[in-house]
C-alpha cells in the first residue's frame, strides 16, 4: 500500500446471511432510485460491441442478459438484431427497460424473476452477467447462479461475467466516494471484511437547493453487500472443466487482465 493511500475501514466476523437479504432489499427498494445515475458513466454500446466481437456473435443470436437492470445492454444487443431476453427481479427497472426498448424501437423479452430461479435450458447463444452482478448471495447461491447460466446456454454458446477485481479493489477501495448528479451528490461509505471478502457500502443522497447552495443533511438511500471474487476463485466456481475454453480480461474493452485491472471479465465457451 502506498504510504498516503486512503485506508478503507476493515470489519470482521459478521453473519453473512442478514447482509445478503439486506442487499436484496437494497436492490428492490434503493437501487432503482440511483441506478441510472450510477451506471450512466459506462458506455453500453461499446461494451456490447466488444462482447459481440470476442464471442463472434451473429445478428440472429439469442441473448440472455441477467440481471438486465434498466436494459441498457439488452437494448444494445437488440439493436444488433439479437433475440434478447432480459431478467431482473425489479419491476421498476423492467419498466424502465420497456421504455428504453420502445424509445429505441427494438423488441425485448423481459421477465421479472430472481436469477437464482432461472430454468432456461440450452436456449441461448450468449449469456451475460454484467456490472458486478455476481456476489450478492451466499457462495453456494453464487455457484447456483453460475450453474443456471451454464444450463441456459446452447452447446457452443458463450458466457460473459463482468465484476470487480477483488485483488485490485482491496488495495485501492477508498473509505468514501462521491458522485455528483445534477442537484444531488451520492456519497458511498465503504467497508471491507477480509475474512469473508465482502464489501459493504452505505449509500447517501445529499441534495442542494441550487448549484450554489450548501448541501443539505444526508439521506440514507440504502446499504449493499457484495462478495468480491479473485480470478482463481471465480474460475473455480465456474468449474472450468465443463467449458470448452475460458479467457480472462481486465475490462469490457479487451484490456489484459492483471493484478491492477479494475475489472475482472471472464469469457467462457460451452
PDB file of C-alpha atoms in Angstrom:
ATOM      1  CA  UNK A   1       0.000   0.000   0.000  1.00  0.00           C
ATOM      2  CA  UNK A   2       1.236   3.452  -0.804  1.00  0.00           C
ATOM      3  CA  UNK A   3       2.204   5.497   2.299  1.00  0.00           C
ATOM      4  CA  UNK A   4      -0.542   8.100   1.779  1.00  0.00           C
ATOM      5  CA  UNK A   5      -3.206   5.813   0.343  1.00  0.00           C
ATOM      6  CA  UNK A   6      -6.653   6.085   1.966  1.00  0.00           C
ATOM      7  CA  UNK A   7      -7.419   3.269   4.364  1.00  0.00           C
ATOM      8  CA  UNK A   8     -10.816   1.661   3.995  1.00  0.00           C
ATOM      9  CA  UNK A   9     -12.457   0.707   7.267  1.00  0.00           C
ATOM     10  CA  UNK A  10     -11.991  -3.020   7.961  1.00  0.00           C
ATOM     11  CA  UNK A  11     -14.790  -5.042   9.552  1.00  0.00           C
ATOM     12  CA  UNK A  12     -14.680  -8.699  10.569  1.00  0.00           C
ATOM     13  CA  UNK A  13     -16.682 -11.706  11.709  1.00  0.00           C
ATOM     14  CA  UNK A  14     -20.156 -10.776  10.542  1.00  0.00           C
ATOM     15  CA  UNK A  15     -23.073 -13.112   9.999  1.00  0.00           C
ATOM     16  CA  UNK A  16     -23.303 -13.077   6.209  1.00  0.00           C
ATOM     17  CA  UNK A  17     -26.936 -14.054   5.625  1.00  0.00           C
ATOM     18  CA  UNK A  18     -28.586 -10.920   7.082  1.00  0.00           C
ATOM     19  CA  UNK A  19     -26.366  -8.869   4.787  1.00  0.00           C
ATOM     20  CA  UNK A  20     -27.400 -10.982   1.803  1.00  0.00           C
ATOM     21  CA  UNK A  21     -31.038 -10.186   2.494  1.00  0.00           C
ATOM     22  CA  UNK A  22     -30.072  -6.568   3.146  1.00  0.00           C
ATOM     23  CA  UNK A  23     -28.593  -6.384  -0.342  1.00  0.00           C
ATOM     24  CA  UNK A  24     -31.752  -7.894  -1.828  1.00  0.00           C
ATOM     25  CA  UNK A  25     -33.779  -5.175  -0.131  1.00  0.00           C
ATOM     26  CA  UNK A  26     -31.315  -2.570  -1.405  1.00  0.00           C
ATOM     27  CA  UNK A  27     -31.782  -3.683  -4.999  1.00  0.00           C
ATOM     28  CA  UNK A  28     -35.554  -3.866  -4.694  1.00  0.00           C
ATOM     29  CA  UNK A  29     -36.061  -0.551  -2.913  1.00  0.00           C
ATOM     30  CA  UNK A  30     -32.990   1.680  -3.184  1.00  0.00           C
ATOM     31  CA  UNK A  31     -31.136   0.778  -6.382  1.00  0.00           C
ATOM     32  CA  UNK A  32     -33.936   1.827  -8.773  1.00  0.00           C
ATOM     33  CA  UNK A  33     -33.607   5.350  -7.319  1.00  0.00           C
ATOM     34  CA  UNK A  34     -29.962   5.682  -8.330  1.00  0.00           C
ATOM     35  CA  UNK A  35     -29.130   3.009 -10.927  1.00  0.00           C
ATOM     36  CA  UNK A  36     -29.440   5.255 -13.959  1.00  0.00           C
ATOM     37  CA  UNK A  37     -27.183   7.854 -12.353  1.00  0.00           C
ATOM     38  CA  UNK A  38     -24.543   5.383 -11.154  1.00  0.00           C
ATOM     39  CA  UNK A  39     -24.423   3.406 -14.398  1.00  0.00           C
ATOM     40  CA  UNK A  40     -24.611   6.348 -16.802  1.00  0.00           C
ATOM     41  CA  UNK A  41     -20.834   6.736 -16.871  1.00  0.00           C
ATOM     42  CA  UNK A  42     -20.312   3.494 -18.767  1.00  0.00           C
ATOM     43  CA  UNK A  43     -20.840   3.021 -22.492  1.00  0.00           C
ATOM     44  CA  UNK A  44     -23.199   0.088 -23.069  1.00  0.00           C
ATOM     45  CA  UNK A  45     -22.838   0.319 -26.851  1.00  0.00           C
ATOM     46  CA  UNK A  46     -19.057  -0.129 -26.737  1.00  0.00           C
ATOM     47  CA  UNK A  47     -19.406  -2.914 -24.142  1.00  0.00           C
ATOM     48  CA  UNK A  48     -21.762  -4.823 -26.415  1.00  0.00           C
ATOM     49  CA  UNK A  49     -19.619  -4.179 -29.489  1.00  0.00           C
ATOM     50  CA  UNK A  50     -16.598  -5.703 -27.744  1.00  0.00           C
ATOM     51  CA  UNK A  51     -18.574  -8.672 -26.400  1.00  0.00           C
ATOM     52  CA  UNK A  52     -20.038  -9.365 -29.847  1.00  0.00           C
ATOM     53  CA  UNK A  53     -16.576  -9.302 -31.375  1.00  0.00           C
ATOM     54  CA  UNK A  54     -14.854 -11.537 -28.847  1.00  0.00           C
ATOM     55  CA  UNK A  55     -17.553 -14.237 -28.923  1.00  0.00           C
ATOM     56  CA  UNK A  56     -18.322 -13.939 -32.650  1.00  0.00           C
ATOM     57  CA  UNK A  57     -21.967 -13.027 -32.044  1.00  0.00           C
ATOM     58  CA  UNK A  58     -24.282 -13.354 -35.040  1.00  0.00           C
ATOM     59  CA  UNK A  59     -27.132 -10.931 -35.636  1.00  0.00           C
ATOM     60  CA  UNK A  60     -29.734 -13.676 -35.236  1.00  0.00           C
ATOM     61  CA  UNK A  61     -28.317 -14.928 -31.925  1.00  0.00           C
ATOM     62  CA  UNK A  62     -30.408 -15.430 -28.809  1.00  0.00           C
ATOM     63  CA  UNK A  63     -29.018 -13.435 -25.872  1.00  0.00           C
ATOM     64  CA  UNK A  64     -29.742 -13.640 -22.134  1.00  0.00           C
ATOM     65  CA  UNK A  65     -28.952 -10.531 -20.061  1.00  0.00           C
ATOM     66  CA  UNK A  66     -29.405 -11.254 -16.356  1.00  0.00           C
ATOM     67  CA  UNK A  67     -29.860  -9.211 -14.321  1.00  0.00           C
ATOM     68  CA  UNK A  68     -30.676  -6.678 -17.007  1.00  0.00           C
ATOM     69  CA  UNK A  69     -31.490  -3.664 -14.800  1.00  0.00           C
ATOM     70  CA  UNK A  70     -32.981  -0.831 -16.829  1.00  0.00           C
ATOM     71  CA  UNK A  71     -31.968  -2.527 -20.055  1.00  0.00           C
ATOM     72  CA  UNK A  72     -29.031  -0.525 -21.336  1.00  0.00           C
ATOM     73  CA  UNK A  73     -27.122  -3.619 -22.550  1.00  0.00           C
ATOM     74  CA  UNK A  74     -30.265  -5.533 -23.544  1.00  0.00           C
ATOM     75  CA  UNK A  75     -31.294  -2.671 -25.819  1.00  0.00           C
ATOM     76  CA  UNK A  76     -27.868  -2.603 -27.470  1.00  0.00           C
ATOM     77  CA  UNK A  77     -27.966  -6.351 -28.150  1.00  0.00           C
ATOM     78  CA  UNK A  78     -31.441  -5.916 -29.635  1.00  0.00           C
ATOM     79  CA  UNK A  79     -30.164  -3.069 -31.848  1.00  0.00           C
ATOM     80  CA  UNK A  80     -27.792  -5.609 -33.383  1.00  0.00           C
ATOM     81  CA  UNK A  81     -30.771  -7.790 -34.317  1.00  0.00           C
ATOM     82  CA  UNK A  82     -30.334 -10.282 -31.485  1.00  0.00           C
ATOM     83  CA  UNK A  83     -33.350 -12.026 -29.952  1.00  0.00           C
ATOM     84  CA  UNK A  84     -32.755 -10.666 -26.444  1.00  0.00           C
ATOM     85  CA  UNK A  85     -34.225 -11.735 -23.106  1.00  0.00           C
ATOM     86  CA  UNK A  86     -33.671  -9.614 -20.009  1.00  0.00           C
ATOM     87  CA  UNK A  87     -34.267 -10.948 -16.500  1.00  0.00           C
ATOM     88  CA  UNK A  88     -34.479  -8.826 -13.350  1.00  0.00           C
ATOM     89  CA  UNK A  89     -36.371  -9.035 -10.064  1.00  0.00           C
ATOM     90  CA  UNK A  90     -37.176  -5.316 -10.004  1.00  0.00           C
ATOM     91  CA  UNK A  91     -40.413  -4.339 -11.742  1.00  0.00           C
ATOM     92  CA  UNK A  92     -39.257  -0.726 -11.574  1.00  0.00           C
ATOM     93  CA  UNK A  93     -36.110  -1.478 -13.555  1.00  0.00           C
ATOM     94  CA  UNK A  94     -38.012  -3.664 -16.019  1.00  0.00           C
ATOM     95  CA  UNK A  95     -40.452  -0.818 -16.588  1.00  0.00           C
ATOM     96  CA  UNK A  96     -37.521   1.408 -17.485  1.00  0.00           C
ATOM     97  CA  UNK A  97     -36.154  -1.306 -19.770  1.00  0.00           C
ATOM     98  CA  UNK A  98     -39.500  -1.498 -21.586  1.00  0.00           C
ATOM     99  CA  UNK A  99     -39.484   2.266 -22.010  1.00  0.00           C
ATOM    100  CA  UNK A 100     -35.883   2.232 -23.295  1.00  0.00           C
ATOM    101  CA  UNK A 101     -36.752  -0.516 -25.778  1.00  0.00           C
ATOM    102  CA  UNK A 102     -39.727   1.479 -27.010  1.00  0.00           C
ATOM    103  CA  UNK A 103     -37.643   4.616 -27.449  1.00  0.00           C
ATOM    104  CA  UNK A 104     -35.027   2.616 -29.363  1.00  0.00           C
ATOM    105  CA  UNK A 105     -37.745   0.882 -31.428  1.00  0.00           C
ATOM    106  CA  UNK A 106     -36.428  -2.580 -30.550  1.00  0.00           C
ATOM    107  CA  UNK A 107     -38.105  -5.668 -29.143  1.00  0.00           C
ATOM    108  CA  UNK A 108     -37.108  -7.207 -25.797  1.00  0.00           C
ATOM    109  CA  UNK A 109     -38.477 -10.183 -23.885  1.00  0.00           C
ATOM    110  CA  UNK A 110     -38.408  -9.096 -20.235  1.00  0.00           C
ATOM    111  CA  UNK A 111     -39.039 -11.404 -17.290  1.00  0.00           C
ATOM    112  CA  UNK A 112     -39.442 -10.466 -13.622  1.00  0.00           C
ATOM    113  CA  UNK A 113     -37.551 -13.216 -11.856  1.00  0.00           C
ATOM    114  CA  UNK A 114     -34.773 -13.879  -9.365  1.00  0.00           C
ATOM    115  CA  UNK A 115     -31.753 -15.084 -11.334  1.00  0.00           C
ATOM    116  CA  UNK A 116     -31.363 -17.937  -8.844  1.00  0.00           C
ATOM    117  CA  UNK A 117     -34.668 -19.307 -10.121  1.00  0.00           C
ATOM    118  CA  UNK A 118     -33.927 -19.223 -13.859  1.00  0.00           C
ATOM    119  CA  UNK A 119     -34.869 -22.508 -15.537  1.00  0.00           C
ATOM    120  CA  UNK A 120     -33.668 -21.928 -19.099  1.00  0.00           C
ATOM    121  CA  UNK A 121     -32.186 -24.982 -20.787  1.00  0.00           C
ATOM    122  CA  UNK A 122     -29.954 -24.885 -23.897  1.00  0.00           C
ATOM    123  CA  UNK A 123     -31.764 -21.809 -25.252  1.00  0.00           C
ATOM    124  CA  UNK A 124     -29.172 -19.062 -25.700  1.00  0.00           C
ATOM    125  CA  UNK A 125     -26.110 -18.424 -27.853  1.00  0.00           C
ATOM    126  CA  UNK A 126     -24.822 -15.835 -25.362  1.00  0.00           C
ATOM    127  CA  UNK A 127     -25.497 -15.115 -21.693  1.00  0.00           C
ATOM    128  CA  UNK A 128     -24.123 -12.079 -19.870  1.00  0.00           C
ATOM    129  CA  UNK A 129     -23.886 -11.126 -16.196  1.00  0.00           C
ATOM    130  CA  UNK A 130     -22.573  -7.552 -16.181  1.00  0.00           C
ATOM    131  CA  UNK A 131     -21.784  -4.604 -13.918  1.00  0.00           C
ATOM    132  CA  UNK A 132     -20.768  -6.569 -10.787  1.00  0.00           C
ATOM    133  CA  UNK A 133     -23.981  -8.589 -10.569  1.00  0.00           C
ATOM    134  CA  UNK A 134     -22.406 -11.711  -9.050  1.00  0.00           C
ATOM    135  CA  UNK A 135     -21.609 -11.884  -5.335  1.00  0.00           C
ATOM    136  CA  UNK A 136     -24.799 -10.633  -3.699  1.00  0.00           C
ATOM    137  CA  UNK A 137     -25.803 -14.054  -2.399  1.00  0.00           C
ATOM    138  CA  UNK A 138     -24.055 -16.711  -0.336  1.00  0.00           C
ATOM    139  CA  UNK A 139     -21.152 -18.505  -2.030  1.00  0.00           C
ATOM    140  CA  UNK A 140     -23.330 -21.590  -2.585  1.00  0.00           C
ATOM    141  CA  UNK A 141     -26.051 -19.492  -4.200  1.00  0.00           C
ATOM    142  CA  UNK A 142     -23.493 -17.743  -6.404  1.00  0.00           C
ATOM    143  CA  UNK A 143     -22.426 -21.197  -7.608  1.00  0.00           C
ATOM    144  CA  UNK A 144     -26.074 -21.988  -8.281  1.00  0.00           C
ATOM    145  CA  UNK A 145     -26.416 -18.808 -10.351  1.00  0.00           C
ATOM    146  CA  UNK A 146     -23.379 -19.735 -12.437  1.00  0.00           C
ATOM    147  CA  UNK A 147     -24.865 -23.208 -12.951  1.00  0.00           C
ATOM    148  CA  UNK A 148     -28.114 -21.594 -14.140  1.00  0.00           C
ATOM    149  CA  UNK A 149     -26.201 -19.668 -16.790  1.00  0.00           C
ATOM    150  CA  UNK A 150     -24.355 -22.800 -17.952  1.00  0.00           C
ATOM    151  CA  UNK A 151     -27.647 -24.653 -18.329  1.00  0.00           C
ATOM    152  CA  UNK A 152     -29.194 -21.737 -20.231  1.00  0.00           C
ATOM    153  CA  UNK A 153     -26.582 -21.896 -22.997  1.00  0.00           C
ATOM    154  CA  UNK A 154     -26.727 -23.945 -26.149  1.00  0.00           C
ATOM    155  CA  UNK A 155     -23.684 -26.146 -26.841  1.00  0.00           C
ATOM    156  CA  UNK A 156     -21.074 -23.766 -28.236  1.00  0.00           C
ATOM    157  CA  UNK A 157     -22.682 -20.771 -26.523  1.00  0.00           C
ATOM    158  CA  UNK A 158     -20.647 -18.158 -24.651  1.00  0.00           C
ATOM    159  CA  UNK A 159     -20.958 -16.715 -21.151  1.00  0.00           C
ATOM    160  CA  UNK A 160     -19.551 -13.317 -20.098  1.00  0.00           C
ATOM    161  CA  UNK A 161     -19.156 -12.286 -16.449  1.00  0.00           C
ATOM    162  CA  UNK A 162     -18.051  -8.744 -15.616  1.00  0.00           C
ATOM    163  CA  UNK A 163     -17.307  -7.856 -11.991  1.00  0.00           C
ATOM    164  CA  UNK A 164     -14.830  -6.007  -9.766  1.00  0.00           C
ATOM    165  CA  UNK A 165     -11.346  -7.488  -9.448  1.00  0.00           C
ATOM    166  CA  UNK A 166     -11.067  -8.341  -5.768  1.00  0.00           C
ATOM    167  CA  UNK A 167      -7.274  -8.156  -5.677  1.00  0.00           C
ATOM    168  CA  UNK A 168      -7.231  -4.630  -7.101  1.00  0.00           C
ATOM    169  CA  UNK A 169     -10.202  -3.428  -5.088  1.00  0.00           C
ATOM    170  CA  UNK A 170      -8.827  -4.313  -1.663  1.00  0.00           C
ATOM    171  CA  UNK A 171      -5.714  -2.225  -2.365  1.00  0.00           C
ATOM    172  CA  UNK A 172      -7.491   0.815  -3.751  1.00  0.00           C
ATOM    173  CA  UNK A 173     -11.021   0.970  -2.315  1.00  0.00           C
ATOM    174  CA  UNK A 174     -11.404   4.429  -0.755  1.00  0.00           C
ATOM    175  CA  UNK A 175     -13.283   4.876   2.522  1.00  0.00           C
ATOM    176  CA  UNK A 176     -15.668   7.257   0.750  1.00  0.00           C
ATOM    177  CA  UNK A 177     -16.691   8.029  -2.825  1.00  0.00           C
ATOM    178  CA  UNK A 178     -18.846  10.848  -4.205  1.00  0.00           C
ATOM    179  CA  UNK A 179     -20.760  11.171  -7.464  1.00  0.00           C
ATOM    180  CA  UNK A 180     -22.398  14.446  -8.490  1.00  0.00           C
ATOM    181  CA  UNK A 181     -25.717  14.002 -10.268  1.00  0.00           C
ATOM    182  CA  UNK A 182     -27.441  17.310 -11.023  1.00  0.00           C
ATOM    183  CA  UNK A 183     -28.545  18.937  -7.778  1.00  0.00           C
ATOM    184  CA  UNK A 184     -27.683  15.833  -5.759  1.00  0.00           C
ATOM    185  CA  UNK A 185     -24.492  14.180  -4.598  1.00  0.00           C
ATOM    186  CA  UNK A 186     -24.396  10.438  -3.977  1.00  0.00           C
ATOM    187  CA  UNK A 187     -21.972   9.577  -1.182  1.00  0.00           C
ATOM    188  CA  UNK A 188     -20.839   5.990  -0.716  1.00  0.00           C
ATOM    189  CA  UNK A 189     -19.176   4.854   2.525  1.00  0.00           C
ATOM    190  CA  UNK A 190     -17.100   1.701   2.045  1.00  0.00           C
ATOM    191  CA  UNK A 191     -16.099  -1.083   4.425  1.00  0.00           C
ATOM    192  CA  UNK A 192     -14.275  -4.323   3.611  1.00  0.00           C
ATOM    193  CA  UNK A 193     -14.224  -7.582   5.577  1.00  0.00           C
ATOM    194  CA  UNK A 194     -11.032  -9.529   4.725  1.00  0.00           C
ATOM    195  CA  UNK A 195     -12.306 -12.679   6.448  1.00  0.00           C
ATOM    196  CA  UNK A 196     -15.207 -13.018   4.006  1.00  0.00           C
ATOM    197  CA  UNK A 197     -14.057 -10.831   1.076  1.00  0.00           C
ATOM    198  CA  UNK A 198     -17.304  -8.904   1.369  1.00  0.00           C
ATOM    199  CA  UNK A 199     -17.559  -5.211   0.583  1.00  0.00           C
ATOM    200  CA  UNK A 200     -20.243  -3.274   2.369  1.00  0.00           C
ATOM    201  CA  UNK A 201     -21.440   0.102   1.085  1.00  0.00           C
ATOM    202  CA  UNK A 202     -23.757   2.673   2.643  1.00  0.00           C
ATOM    203  CA  UNK A 203     -25.363   4.951   0.064  1.00  0.00           C
ATOM    204  CA  UNK A 204     -26.352   8.511   0.956  1.00  0.00           C
ATOM    205  CA  UNK A 205     -28.004  11.283  -1.043  1.00  0.00           C
ATOM    206  CA  UNK A 206     -27.057  14.913  -0.346  1.00  0.00           C
ATOM    207  CA  UNK A 207     -29.309  17.457  -2.028  1.00  0.00           C
ATOM    208  CA  UNK A 208     -28.733  21.110  -2.869  1.00  0.00           C
ATOM    209  CA  UNK A 209     -31.480  23.690  -3.311  1.00  0.00           C
ATOM    210  CA  UNK A 210     -29.382  25.224  -6.094  1.00  0.00           C
ATOM    211  CA  UNK A 211     -25.971  24.815  -7.689  1.00  0.00           C
ATOM    212  CA  UNK A 212     -24.507  27.466  -5.367  1.00  0.00           C
ATOM    213  CA  UNK A 213     -26.202  26.415  -2.128  1.00  0.00           C
ATOM    214  CA  UNK A 214     -24.695  24.203   0.557  1.00  0.00           C
ATOM    215  CA  UNK A 215     -25.502  20.515   0.734  1.00  0.00           C
ATOM    216  CA  UNK A 216     -28.465  19.578   2.877  1.00  0.00           C
ATOM    217  CA  UNK A 217     -28.489  16.826   5.522  1.00  0.00           C
ATOM    218  CA  UNK A 218     -27.623  13.367   4.175  1.00  0.00           C
ATOM    219  CA  UNK A 219     -30.450  10.959   3.405  1.00  0.00           C
ATOM    220  CA  UNK A 220     -29.621   7.240   3.708  1.00  0.00           C
ATOM    221  CA  UNK A 221     -30.720   5.529   0.497  1.00  0.00           C
ATOM    222  CA  UNK A 222     -29.704   2.015   1.496  1.00  0.00           C
ATOM    223  CA  UNK A 223     -26.917  -0.455   2.207  1.00  0.00           C
ATOM    224  CA  UNK A 224     -25.458  -3.121  -0.059  1.00  0.00           C
ATOM    225  CA  UNK A 225     -23.121  -6.047   0.450  1.00  0.00           C
ATOM    226  CA  UNK A 226     -21.175  -7.882  -2.259  1.00  0.00           C
ATOM    227  CA  UNK A 227     -18.751 -10.792  -2.157  1.00  0.00           C
ATOM    228  CA  UNK A 228     -15.688  -9.898  -4.224  1.00  0.00           C
ATOM    229  CA  UNK A 229     -14.004 -12.764  -6.043  1.00  0.00           C
ATOM    230  CA  UNK A 230     -10.401 -13.075  -7.102  1.00  0.00           C
ATOM    231  CA  UNK A 231      -9.772 -14.560 -10.531  1.00  0.00           C
ATOM    232  CA  UNK A 232      -8.883 -18.034  -9.271  1.00  0.00           C
ATOM    233  CA  UNK A 233     -11.967 -18.144  -7.035  1.00  0.00           C
ATOM    234  CA  UNK A 234     -14.356 -17.198  -9.816  1.00  0.00           C
ATOM    235  CA  UNK A 235     -12.735 -19.651 -12.213  1.00  0.00           C
ATOM    236  CA  UNK A 236     -13.060 -22.419  -9.622  1.00  0.00           C
ATOM    237  CA  UNK A 237     -16.749 -21.629  -9.120  1.00  0.00           C
ATOM    238  CA  UNK A 238     -17.336 -21.742 -12.877  1.00  0.00           C
ATOM    239  CA  UNK A 239     -15.954 -25.298 -12.931  1.00  0.00           C
ATOM    240  CA  UNK A 240     -13.642 -24.715 -15.920  1.00  0.00           C
ATOM    241  CA  UNK A 241     -13.506 -28.417 -16.788  1.00  0.00           C
ATOM    242  CA  UNK A 242     -17.020 -28.212 -18.240  1.00  0.00           C
ATOM    243  CA  UNK A 243     -16.223 -25.253 -20.508  1.00  0.00           C
ATOM    244  CA  UNK A 244     -14.536 -25.681 -23.879  1.00  0.00           C
ATOM    245  CA  UNK A 245     -12.447 -22.527 -23.442  1.00  0.00           C
ATOM    246  CA  UNK A 246     -12.106 -19.820 -20.766  1.00  0.00           C
ATOM    247  CA  UNK A 247     -10.373 -16.439 -21.141  1.00  0.00           C
ATOM    248  CA  UNK A 248      -9.763 -13.569 -18.709  1.00  0.00           C
ATOM    249  CA  UNK A 249      -9.767  -9.844 -19.454  1.00  0.00           C
ATOM    250  CA  UNK A 250      -9.372  -6.677 -17.410  1.00  0.00           C
ATOM    251  CA  UNK A 251     -12.403  -4.899 -18.855  1.00  0.00           C
ATOM    252  CA  UNK A 252     -15.125  -4.975 -21.491  1.00  0.00           C
ATOM    253  CA  UNK A 253     -12.664  -3.493 -23.962  1.00  0.00           C
ATOM    254  CA  UNK A 254     -10.174  -6.347 -24.136  1.00  0.00           C
ATOM    255  CA  UNK A 255      -7.740  -4.870 -21.608  1.00  0.00           C
ATOM    256  CA  UNK A 256      -5.375  -7.662 -20.480  1.00  0.00           C
ATOM    257  CA  UNK A 257      -6.200  -8.980 -17.031  1.00  0.00           C
ATOM    258  CA  UNK A 258      -3.665  -8.215 -14.311  1.00  0.00           C
ATOM    259  CA  UNK A 259      -3.454  -7.689 -10.573  1.00  0.00           C
ATOM    260  CA  UNK A 260      -4.031  -3.979 -11.174  1.00  0.00           C
ATOM    261  CA  UNK A 261      -7.015  -4.329 -13.514  1.00  0.00           C
ATOM    262  CA  UNK A 262     -10.112  -2.708 -12.015  1.00  0.00           C
ATOM    263  CA  UNK A 263     -12.467  -5.210 -13.632  1.00  0.00           C
ATOM    264  CA  UNK A 264     -12.448  -8.982 -13.877  1.00  0.00           C
ATOM    265  CA  UNK A 265     -14.095 -10.235 -17.062  1.00  0.00           C
ATOM    266  CA  UNK A 266     -14.431 -13.953 -17.721  1.00  0.00           C
ATOM    267  CA  UNK A 267     -15.468 -15.217 -21.147  1.00  0.00           C
ATOM    268  CA  UNK A 268     -16.296 -18.929 -21.264  1.00  0.00           C
ATOM    269  CA  UNK A 269     -17.437 -21.066 -24.195  1.00  0.00           C
ATOM    270  CA  UNK A 270     -19.615 -24.110 -23.530  1.00  0.00           C
TER     271      UNK A 270
END
